[in-house]
Amino acid sequence: MSKIIIGRYIPGNSIIYKLDPRGKLLACILFIFVIFLANNWITYGIISAFALIAVAATKLKPKVFWAGVKPLVWLIFFTSILQLFFTSGGTVYWNWWIFTLSSYGITNAIYIFIRFTLIILISTVMTVTTMPLEIADAMEWLLTPLKLFKVPVDKIALVMSIALRFVPTLFDETLKIMNAQRSRGADFNDGGLIKRAKAISPLLVPLFISSLETAVDLSTAMESRGYRGSSGRSRYRVLSWSNVDWINLGFFIALTILLLIFRTH
Amino acid sequence: MENIVTFKNVSFTYREAKKPAVNNISFSIKKGSWTSIVGHNGSGKSTISRLINGLLVPDDNPETEIVVDGIKLSDDTVWDIRNNVGIVFQNPDNQFVGATVADDVAFGLENRGIQRDKMIEIVDTVLKEVNMSDYKNSEPSNLSGGQKQRVAIAGILAIEPKIIILDEATSMLDPQGKEHIIELVKRMKQKNDLTVISITHDINEAANSDQVLVINDGNLVTSGSPNEVFIQTKMINEVGLEEPFIFKLQEKLKAVGIDLPPNLDTEEKLVDALCRLNSKM
């Protein structure tokens, strides 16, 4: 089980993989804002086309994206159905007690459905094509202005990269402890809520202790390798912004302008 | 040859402990030598390695003095000393800082504020030296324990230290991984004129070093060449250690009346002596 895909990154080498993570993160966040500009069929069509181009550009199997949408399917349907039955206005087709089925309701439900799916698709494109480490680097870059307010961005970045580096290690450790406790008769999958919660403690306590021990060992190792806080450090890993990244942002700006033109007021 | 590490009357007591972990120890280590520190579990061996690079501060005593490469250890000089000392720790998982192999090797260089183009050059060279170039962008969870220790050694070589300390660095590895690491350190010692201090349980490894220090309950019991130390069979057994195989064999042979010359401290010498005996018969 040590080969887990952290953050569900799937290696590949289409053009999206070569984009700078800063550009991707920025576009991903802005997309969520921009999607609220869409308010008619044309704008929804434009933004869907844009998202589908992004999905296609990853050259990954559709299955990957379905896996991204699947856990949220119930939320999407629930919200859409609420919209469907609780919106009044336009032509009313059907009415019973507090439920109404109107033309506005139908269009609203479809809009919400599209909006949800697109946001999930775009964030899946982001996480699937970017290594967690790159995302951490991109986040550090986004946080840089906070240095003005004396936020220790360098230290936060180090914390993030160490946390990411230990995700698979701790996962392995968890499995090892679970197996060790199972071989002594612990049962993690049976019984009611309280019994299961109690069964977790022989897993959690050793895991906490081992994480603390790891932390002590790691800090000793870091210190003996000359780590003395963030000042005066240089950086080995740097991100490079290329022309493709300008094109990426260019596409995004074009999308925003198109949406502003075609949206109804 | 000059001494690179000198301990004079060093004691160290952990905060909650009643007894000192290291009790008034004095010794010196020659430049370019391979020194093994042996002792049973909890005898204070690891504490000594942490005292050398200032991770631990010795108990207050005006006569205490730790000198590393001509610099006396104090609050002001601790970082200069750490620059010259690289430690490979026991657990290969818990000393891997970077998210990839290259990042980890570069960590020490980043701390020293080395320029990026120079770092790239150094990282590539040292990874080639430890034979890990193919794994440059691998994540630690995809490496074996032995490979992680090799990366740790690369990270130390990158900063060009004068002293390399192996703090039970091979104790969590399988016999093959252990052999690889020891071979690698031997090669690097030759090439870069390093001083190696190895804290070890592996008595057979200690038998191949230039100097052995035996520690028992925080006290330095004896020190000297492996031959001088391991000949003291009674003392070795008393501190809970075993003699190396070649010494055990010699003892057994002497017990059955075979007359061996003294000072057979390596396997080759023993083989040679036995062959000579054979030809005499």
XYZ file of C-alpha atoms in Angstrom:
546
model
C 0.000 0.000 0.000
C 3.017 2.290 0.023
C 2.317 3.309 -3.573
C -0.637 5.560 -2.810
C -1.156 8.467 -5.165
C -0.935 11.422 -2.806
C -3.424 14.152 -3.581
C -4.544 11.894 -6.427
C -1.840 13.180 -8.740
C -1.676 11.068 -11.875
C 1.577 11.286 -13.811
C 1.341 12.198 -17.468
C 2.992 14.485 -19.966
C 0.363 16.454 -21.855
C 0.698 20.217 -22.186
C -1.226 20.897 -18.938
C 1.488 19.083 -16.993
C 4.118 21.473 -18.235
C 2.240 24.567 -17.113
C 3.537 26.499 -14.152
C 1.578 25.499 -11.022
C 1.159 29.166 -10.084
C -0.729 29.843 -13.311
C -2.852 26.743 -12.831
C -3.705 27.544 -9.229
C -4.553 31.143 -10.096
C -6.734 30.117 -13.052
C -8.450 27.475 -10.930
C -9.343 29.919 -8.163
C -10.455 32.644 -10.568
C -12.560 30.164 -12.526
C -14.746 29.657 -9.475
C -15.420 33.390 -9.330
C -15.870 33.798 -13.050
C -18.435 31.023 -13.273
C -20.883 33.252 -11.408
C -20.757 35.695 -14.330
C -22.620 33.186 -16.465
C -26.361 33.723 -16.366
C -27.795 32.564 -19.686
C -27.544 29.684 -22.119
C -24.818 31.291 -24.260
C -22.522 32.070 -21.328
C -23.030 28.637 -19.825
C -22.243 27.165 -23.228
C -19.023 29.200 -23.460
C -17.813 28.306 -19.991
C -18.651 24.608 -20.478
C -16.734 24.552 -23.737
C -13.756 26.162 -21.994
C -13.805 23.620 -19.176
C -14.143 20.706 -21.574
C -11.160 21.972 -23.597
C -9.143 22.027 -20.353
C -10.272 18.490 -19.555
C -9.428 17.287 -23.057
C -6.010 18.949 -22.919
C -4.987 16.736 -19.997
C -5.281 13.713 -22.336
C -6.401 11.624 -19.381
C -9.177 9.021 -19.464
C -12.708 10.309 -18.706
C -12.813 7.748 -15.883
C -10.423 9.951 -13.871
C -12.838 12.871 -13.998
C -15.819 10.704 -13.218
C -13.930 9.607 -10.083
C -13.635 13.299 -9.178
C -17.350 13.994 -9.620
C -18.638 10.740 -8.105
C -18.268 11.545 -4.384
C -20.268 14.758 -4.870
C -23.011 13.338 -7.068
C -25.577 13.327 -4.255
C -24.892 16.922 -3.323
C -25.268 17.989 -6.967
C -28.591 16.167 -7.385
C -29.890 17.345 -4.031
C -29.176 21.007 -4.823
C -30.552 20.725 -8.343
C -33.762 19.108 -7.131
C -34.262 21.776 -4.482
C -33.876 24.386 -7.199
C -36.261 22.475 -9.406
C -39.144 22.372 -6.945
C -38.744 25.542 -4.938
C -38.314 28.154 -7.657
C -41.423 29.935 -8.829
C -41.833 32.246 -11.795
C -42.255 31.873 -15.541
C -44.746 29.311 -16.695
C -46.007 27.118 -13.888
C -46.492 23.539 -15.051
C -47.396 21.853 -11.823
C -48.195 22.927 -8.301
C -48.825 20.956 -5.137
C -48.551 22.248 -1.568
C -45.127 24.025 -1.360
C -43.716 22.345 -4.479
C -43.863 24.101 -7.812
C -42.470 23.007 -11.121
C -41.900 26.103 -13.211
C -39.890 27.014 -16.291
C -37.576 29.143 -14.120
C -37.068 26.203 -11.798
C -36.058 23.925 -14.626
C -33.494 26.333 -16.089
C -32.127 27.171 -12.629
C -31.719 23.489 -11.812
C -29.803 22.898 -15.019
C -27.597 25.974 -14.417
C -26.747 24.805 -10.901
C -26.023 21.335 -12.204
C -23.612 22.692 -14.832
C -21.988 25.090 -12.382
C -21.259 22.353 -9.845
C -19.933 19.917 -12.389
C -17.658 22.494 -13.999
C -16.125 23.617 -10.695
C -15.386 19.991 -9.794
C -13.991 19.252 -13.239
C -11.642 22.233 -13.205
C -10.350 21.513 -9.693
C -9.836 17.886 -10.717
C -7.815 19.055 -13.720
C -5.700 21.070 -11.288
C -5.060 18.366 -8.663
C -4.636 15.507 -11.089
C -2.012 17.246 -13.211
C -0.028 19.028 -10.495
C 2.229 17.329 -7.961
C 1.294 18.185 -4.352
C 4.755 19.625 -3.951
C 4.168 22.006 -6.853
C 0.816 23.021 -5.380
C 2.606 23.803 -2.119
C 5.146 25.911 -4.024
C 2.359 27.729 -5.847
C 0.561 28.395 -2.569
C 3.753 29.768 -1.079
C 4.013 32.160 -4.016
C 0.408 33.240 -3.558
C 1.059 33.867 0.146
C 4.196 35.951 -0.485
C 2.371 39.324 -0.193
C 1.494 38.339 3.379
C 5.169 38.878 4.255
C 4.240 42.564 4.486
C 2.087 41.666 7.461
C 4.962 39.697 9.034
C 3.441 36.303 8.232
C 6.333 33.766 8.244
C 5.696 32.542 4.695
C 9.039 30.668 4.399
C 8.323 28.682 7.517
C 4.770 27.920 6.424
C 6.192 26.668 3.126
C 8.671 24.402 4.931
C 5.874 23.088 7.146
C 3.751 22.373 4.063
C 6.507 20.545 2.241
C 7.399 18.451 5.318
C 3.725 17.649 5.889
C 3.369 16.496 2.286
C 6.565 14.469 2.489
C 5.252 12.618 5.562
C 1.765 11.803 4.256
C 2.843 8.488 2.658
C 5.192 7.678 5.573
C 2.440 8.156 8.158
C 0.020 6.220 5.996
C 2.426 3.278 5.932
C 2.907 3.596 9.681
C -0.860 3.565 10.243
C -1.257 0.382 8.239
C 1.617 -1.229 10.104
C 0.101 -0.378 13.506
C -3.337 -1.561 12.366
C -1.905 -4.893 11.271
C 0.101 -5.232 14.481
C -3.032 -4.582 16.577
C -5.104 -6.912 14.402
C -2.586 -9.682 14.977
C -3.260 -9.195 18.699
C -6.996 -9.398 18.235
C -8.079 -5.790 17.655
C -11.153 -5.418 15.472
C -11.512 -2.181 13.522
C -14.536 -2.932 11.356
C -17.195 -4.382 13.620
C -19.637 -3.255 16.256
C -21.610 -0.098 16.856
C -20.417 3.492 16.800
C -19.059 3.524 20.363
C -17.326 0.177 20.017
C -15.648 1.294 16.813
C -14.564 4.605 18.311
C -12.992 2.691 21.183
C -11.219 0.365 18.761
C -9.481 3.381 17.224
C -7.511 4.240 20.383
C -4.966 1.379 20.073
C -4.311 2.817 16.634
C -4.260 6.534 17.435
C -2.131 6.503 20.582
C 0.883 4.708 19.032
C 0.482 6.795 15.887
C 0.657 10.045 17.867
C 3.689 8.850 19.797
C 5.499 7.719 16.693
C 4.749 11.021 14.922
C 6.176 12.945 17.851
C 9.280 10.753 17.871
C 9.655 11.241 14.142
C 9.350 14.993 14.643
C 12.111 14.986 17.261
C 14.402 12.866 15.077
C 13.722 15.000 12.040
C 14.380 18.251 13.860
C 17.664 16.863 15.207
C 18.651 15.821 11.688
C 17.664 19.223 10.280
C 19.611 21.082 12.918
C 22.715 18.974 12.469
C 22.531 19.728 8.749
C 22.789 23.416 9.488
C 19.143 24.527 9.583
C 18.837 27.682 11.661
C 15.548 29.252 10.692
C 14.511 30.697 7.403
C 16.855 33.672 7.137
C 19.807 33.342 4.789
C 18.528 30.227 3.067
C 18.726 29.785 -0.661
C 16.304 27.732 -2.724
C 16.947 24.660 -4.802
C 13.465 24.260 -6.217
C 12.243 27.195 -8.283
C 9.259 27.507 -10.564
C 9.712 28.825 -14.066
C 7.107 30.873 -15.887
C 7.106 30.254 -19.636
C 5.190 31.559 -22.654
C 2.693 28.722 -22.404
C 1.683 30.079 -19.020
C 0.923 33.479 -20.538
C -1.238 31.705 -23.122
C -2.988 29.876 -20.277
C -3.801 33.165 -18.557
C -4.643 34.712 -21.933
C -7.282 32.047 -22.527
C -8.655 32.794 -19.132
C -8.922 36.522 -19.751
C -10.571 35.846 -23.128
C -13.112 33.674 -21.310
C -13.865 36.427 -18.804
C -14.341 39.004 -21.587
C -16.614 36.668 -23.576
C -18.721 36.076 -20.474
C -19.000 39.810 -19.798
C -20.119 40.444 -23.396
C -22.742 37.742 -23.602
C -24.191 37.869 -20.116
C -27.649 39.421 -19.817
C -28.209 42.325 -17.505
C 49.023 13.058 12.967
C 47.034 15.852 14.496
C 43.865 15.343 16.513
C 40.643 16.449 14.895
C 38.337 15.790 17.851
C 39.391 16.209 21.465
C 37.160 15.588 24.476
C 38.480 16.712 27.827
C 36.544 15.864 31.014
C 33.160 15.913 29.293
C 30.051 14.982 31.255
C 26.450 15.162 30.208
C 23.282 14.568 32.218
C 19.811 14.435 30.645
C 17.350 16.697 32.373
C 15.289 14.110 34.213
C 18.073 11.592 34.722
C 19.803 11.090 38.062
C 22.970 9.630 36.617
C 25.022 11.303 33.893
C 24.667 9.691 30.464
C 28.290 10.546 29.775
C 30.622 10.648 32.746
C 33.842 12.654 32.647
C 35.088 11.286 29.343
C 38.368 12.291 27.723
C 39.643 11.006 24.405
C 40.997 12.211 21.108
C 40.534 11.179 17.527
C 43.248 11.411 14.874
C 42.628 13.234 11.639
C 41.791 10.864 8.773
C 41.193 7.875 11.026
C 38.215 5.540 11.386
C 37.089 5.379 14.996
C 34.423 3.015 16.297
C 32.532 3.719 19.482
C 31.029 0.518 20.865
C 28.930 -0.280 23.903
C 25.636 -1.922 24.788
C 22.264 -0.195 24.439
C 21.908 2.910 26.572
C 25.615 3.150 27.312
C 25.832 6.754 26.077
C 27.361 6.238 22.633
C 24.829 8.339 20.727
C 25.054 11.087 23.310
C 28.744 11.429 22.468
C 27.993 11.996 18.783
C 25.485 14.699 19.659
C 28.025 16.376 21.937
C 30.551 16.580 19.091
C 28.415 18.859 16.926
C 26.773 20.788 19.721
C 23.294 19.274 19.485
C 23.729 18.647 23.209
C 25.562 20.979 25.539
C 27.843 19.304 28.128
C 27.339 19.835 31.864
C 28.826 22.983 33.285
C 32.403 22.385 34.336
C 35.358 24.763 33.889
C 37.624 21.876 32.935
C 35.335 20.611 30.164
C 36.610 21.199 26.669
C 35.457 19.929 23.282
C 37.680 20.893 20.378
C 36.725 20.007 16.816
C 39.167 20.768 14.016
C 40.964 23.356 16.108
C 37.765 25.168 17.101
C 36.637 25.064 20.711
C 32.933 24.294 20.936
C 30.924 27.181 22.394
C 27.688 29.014 21.659
C 29.470 31.255 19.159
C 31.263 28.521 17.255
C 28.613 25.785 17.203
C 27.552 26.615 13.626
C 31.155 26.645 12.388
C 31.601 23.209 13.902
C 28.375 21.889 12.417
C 29.685 23.010 9.042
C 32.530 20.537 9.427
C 30.566 17.620 10.858
C 27.987 15.515 9.048
C 25.901 12.923 10.878
C 24.046 9.989 9.332
C 21.395 8.924 11.826
C 19.911 5.551 12.596
C 16.433 5.738 11.147
C 16.549 6.341 7.396
C 12.945 7.587 7.372
C 13.250 10.232 10.025
C 16.156 12.181 8.569
C 14.796 12.674 5.062
C 13.751 16.331 4.937
C 13.080 16.956 1.256
C 10.106 15.735 -0.709
C 12.397 14.304 -3.389
C 15.951 12.935 -3.384
C 17.413 16.060 -5.010
C 15.584 18.337 -2.569
C 16.925 16.397 0.369
C 20.523 16.512 -0.834
C 20.146 20.239 -1.447
C 18.760 20.919 2.046
C 22.164 21.385 3.684
C 23.273 23.602 0.813
C 20.136 25.719 1.064
C 20.851 26.255 4.749
C 24.281 27.581 3.831
C 22.827 29.957 1.274
C 24.664 28.448 -1.713
C 23.803 29.884 -5.154
C 21.267 27.820 -7.104
C 23.397 27.007 -10.203
C 26.155 25.816 -7.922
C 23.692 23.714 -5.934
C 22.436 21.964 -9.067
C 26.022 21.107 -9.983
C 26.890 19.791 -6.489
C 23.671 17.767 -6.169
C 24.339 16.036 -9.493
C 27.951 15.229 -8.596
C 27.263 13.795 -5.151
C 24.283 11.762 -6.347
C 26.545 10.241 -8.961
C 29.128 9.447 -6.276
C 26.628 7.535 -4.148
C 25.151 5.944 -7.272
C 21.673 7.426 -6.891
C 21.476 9.606 -10.026
C 18.603 7.555 -11.448
C 16.494 8.357 -8.407
C 17.006 12.112 -8.481
C 13.298 12.926 -8.565
C 12.046 9.963 -6.544
C 10.036 10.423 -3.397
C 11.374 8.881 -0.162
C 8.416 6.501 0.147
C 9.543 4.803 -3.057
C 13.092 4.128 -1.835
C 14.521 1.278 0.219
C 16.182 1.899 3.585
C 19.656 1.466 2.115
C 18.900 3.917 -0.677
C 17.629 6.475 1.835
C 20.856 6.148 3.830
C 22.848 6.663 0.637
C 20.871 9.843 0.001
C 21.634 10.927 3.566
C 25.352 10.370 2.886
C 25.038 12.344 -0.358
C 23.465 15.200 1.598
C 26.467 15.181 3.904
C 29.062 14.919 1.137
C 27.407 17.908 -0.546
C 28.494 20.181 2.302
C 32.067 18.806 2.217
C 32.505 18.078 5.912
C 35.790 17.051 7.538
C 34.173 14.572 9.894
C 31.407 12.129 9.141
C 29.624 10.455 12.056
C 27.650 7.272 11.492
C 25.227 7.103 14.410
C 24.215 3.438 14.109
C 23.554 4.311 10.490
C 23.429 0.706 9.350
C 21.551 -0.863 12.252
C 18.166 -0.781 10.508
C 19.466 -2.187 7.221
C 19.742 -5.729 5.942
C 23.252 -7.258 5.699
C 23.599 -6.306 2.050
C 22.469 -2.711 2.574
C 24.855 -2.506 5.515
C 27.802 -3.679 3.422
C 26.993 -1.197 0.646
C 26.880 1.730 3.054
C 30.157 0.780 4.760
C 31.872 0.320 1.393
C 30.556 3.683 0.250
C 31.790 5.479 3.362
C 35.200 3.799 3.045
C 35.471 4.968 -0.552
C 34.433 8.514 0.347
C 36.857 8.561 3.270
C 39.735 7.715 0.905
C 38.666 10.189 -1.714
C 37.851 13.217 0.440
C 40.260 12.599 3.319
C 37.454 12.306 5.851
C 37.579 11.360 9.487
C 34.939 8.747 10.262
C 33.412 8.172 13.669
C 31.172 5.160 13.673
C 28.839 4.387 16.534
C 27.986 0.777 16.122
C 26.742 -2.481 17.535
C 28.430 -4.360 14.759
C 31.561 -5.638 16.452
C 32.926 -7.047 13.213
C 32.738 -3.606 11.669
C 34.521 -2.161 14.705
C 37.306 -4.726 14.256
C 38.168 -3.122 10.919
C 38.639 0.387 12.293
C 41.793 2.220 13.380
C 40.633 2.949 16.916
C 37.963 1.503 19.189
C 36.421 3.261 22.179
C 34.453 1.053 24.555
C 31.745 2.838 26.498
C 29.902 1.320 29.439
C 27.258 3.190 31.472
C 28.634 6.550 30.391
C 32.237 5.695 31.206
C 35.052 5.191 28.771
C 36.255 1.698 29.680
C 39.128 1.372 27.297
C 40.402 2.633 23.975
C 43.029 1.625 21.489
C 43.500 -0.366 18.321
C 40.987 -3.202 17.796
C 43.732 -5.651 18.605
C 44.546 -4.009 21.917
C 40.894 -3.764 22.857
C 39.466 -7.097 21.762
C 42.323 -9.087 23.308
C 40.811 -8.114 26.688
C 38.206 -10.827 26.436
C 37.060 -10.639 30.039
C 36.401 -6.901 29.951
C 34.574 -7.151 26.611
C 32.220 -9.754 28.015
C 31.713 -7.787 31.222
C 30.428 -4.694 29.410
C 27.944 -6.895 27.571
C 29.648 -7.075 24.202
C 30.894 -9.949 22.107
C 34.330 -10.172 20.553
C 34.581 -10.085 16.792
C 34.550 -13.399 14.969
C 38.290 -13.388 14.111
C 39.224 -12.898 17.775
C 36.798 -15.550 18.927
C 38.242 -17.983 16.425
C 41.806 -17.259 17.524
C 40.844 -17.887 21.114
C 39.239 -21.211 20.273
C 42.294 -22.205 18.224
C 44.644 -21.275 21.051
C 42.497 -23.290 23.439
C 43.054 -26.437 21.387
C 46.761 -25.767 21.379
C 47.388 -24.124 18.024
C 50.150 -21.580 18.306
C 49.179 -18.351 16.522
C 51.327 -15.225 16.313
C 49.999 -12.130 18.170
C 48.355 -9.058 16.562
C 46.149 -10.801 14.032
C 43.534 -8.058 13.787
C 42.286 -8.530 10.248
C 40.799 -11.449 8.414
C 43.636 -11.442 5.864
C 46.308 -11.688 8.569
C 44.506 -14.604 10.181
C 44.059 -16.429 6.891
C 47.703 -15.805 6.104
C 48.861 -17.134 9.485
C 46.686 -20.232 9.189
C 48.024 -20.964 5.705
C 51.564 -20.619 6.970
C 50.803 -23.065 9.792
C 49.461 -25.496 7.240
C 52.639 -25.348 5.160
C 54.787 -25.966 8.263
C 52.960 -29.151 9.103
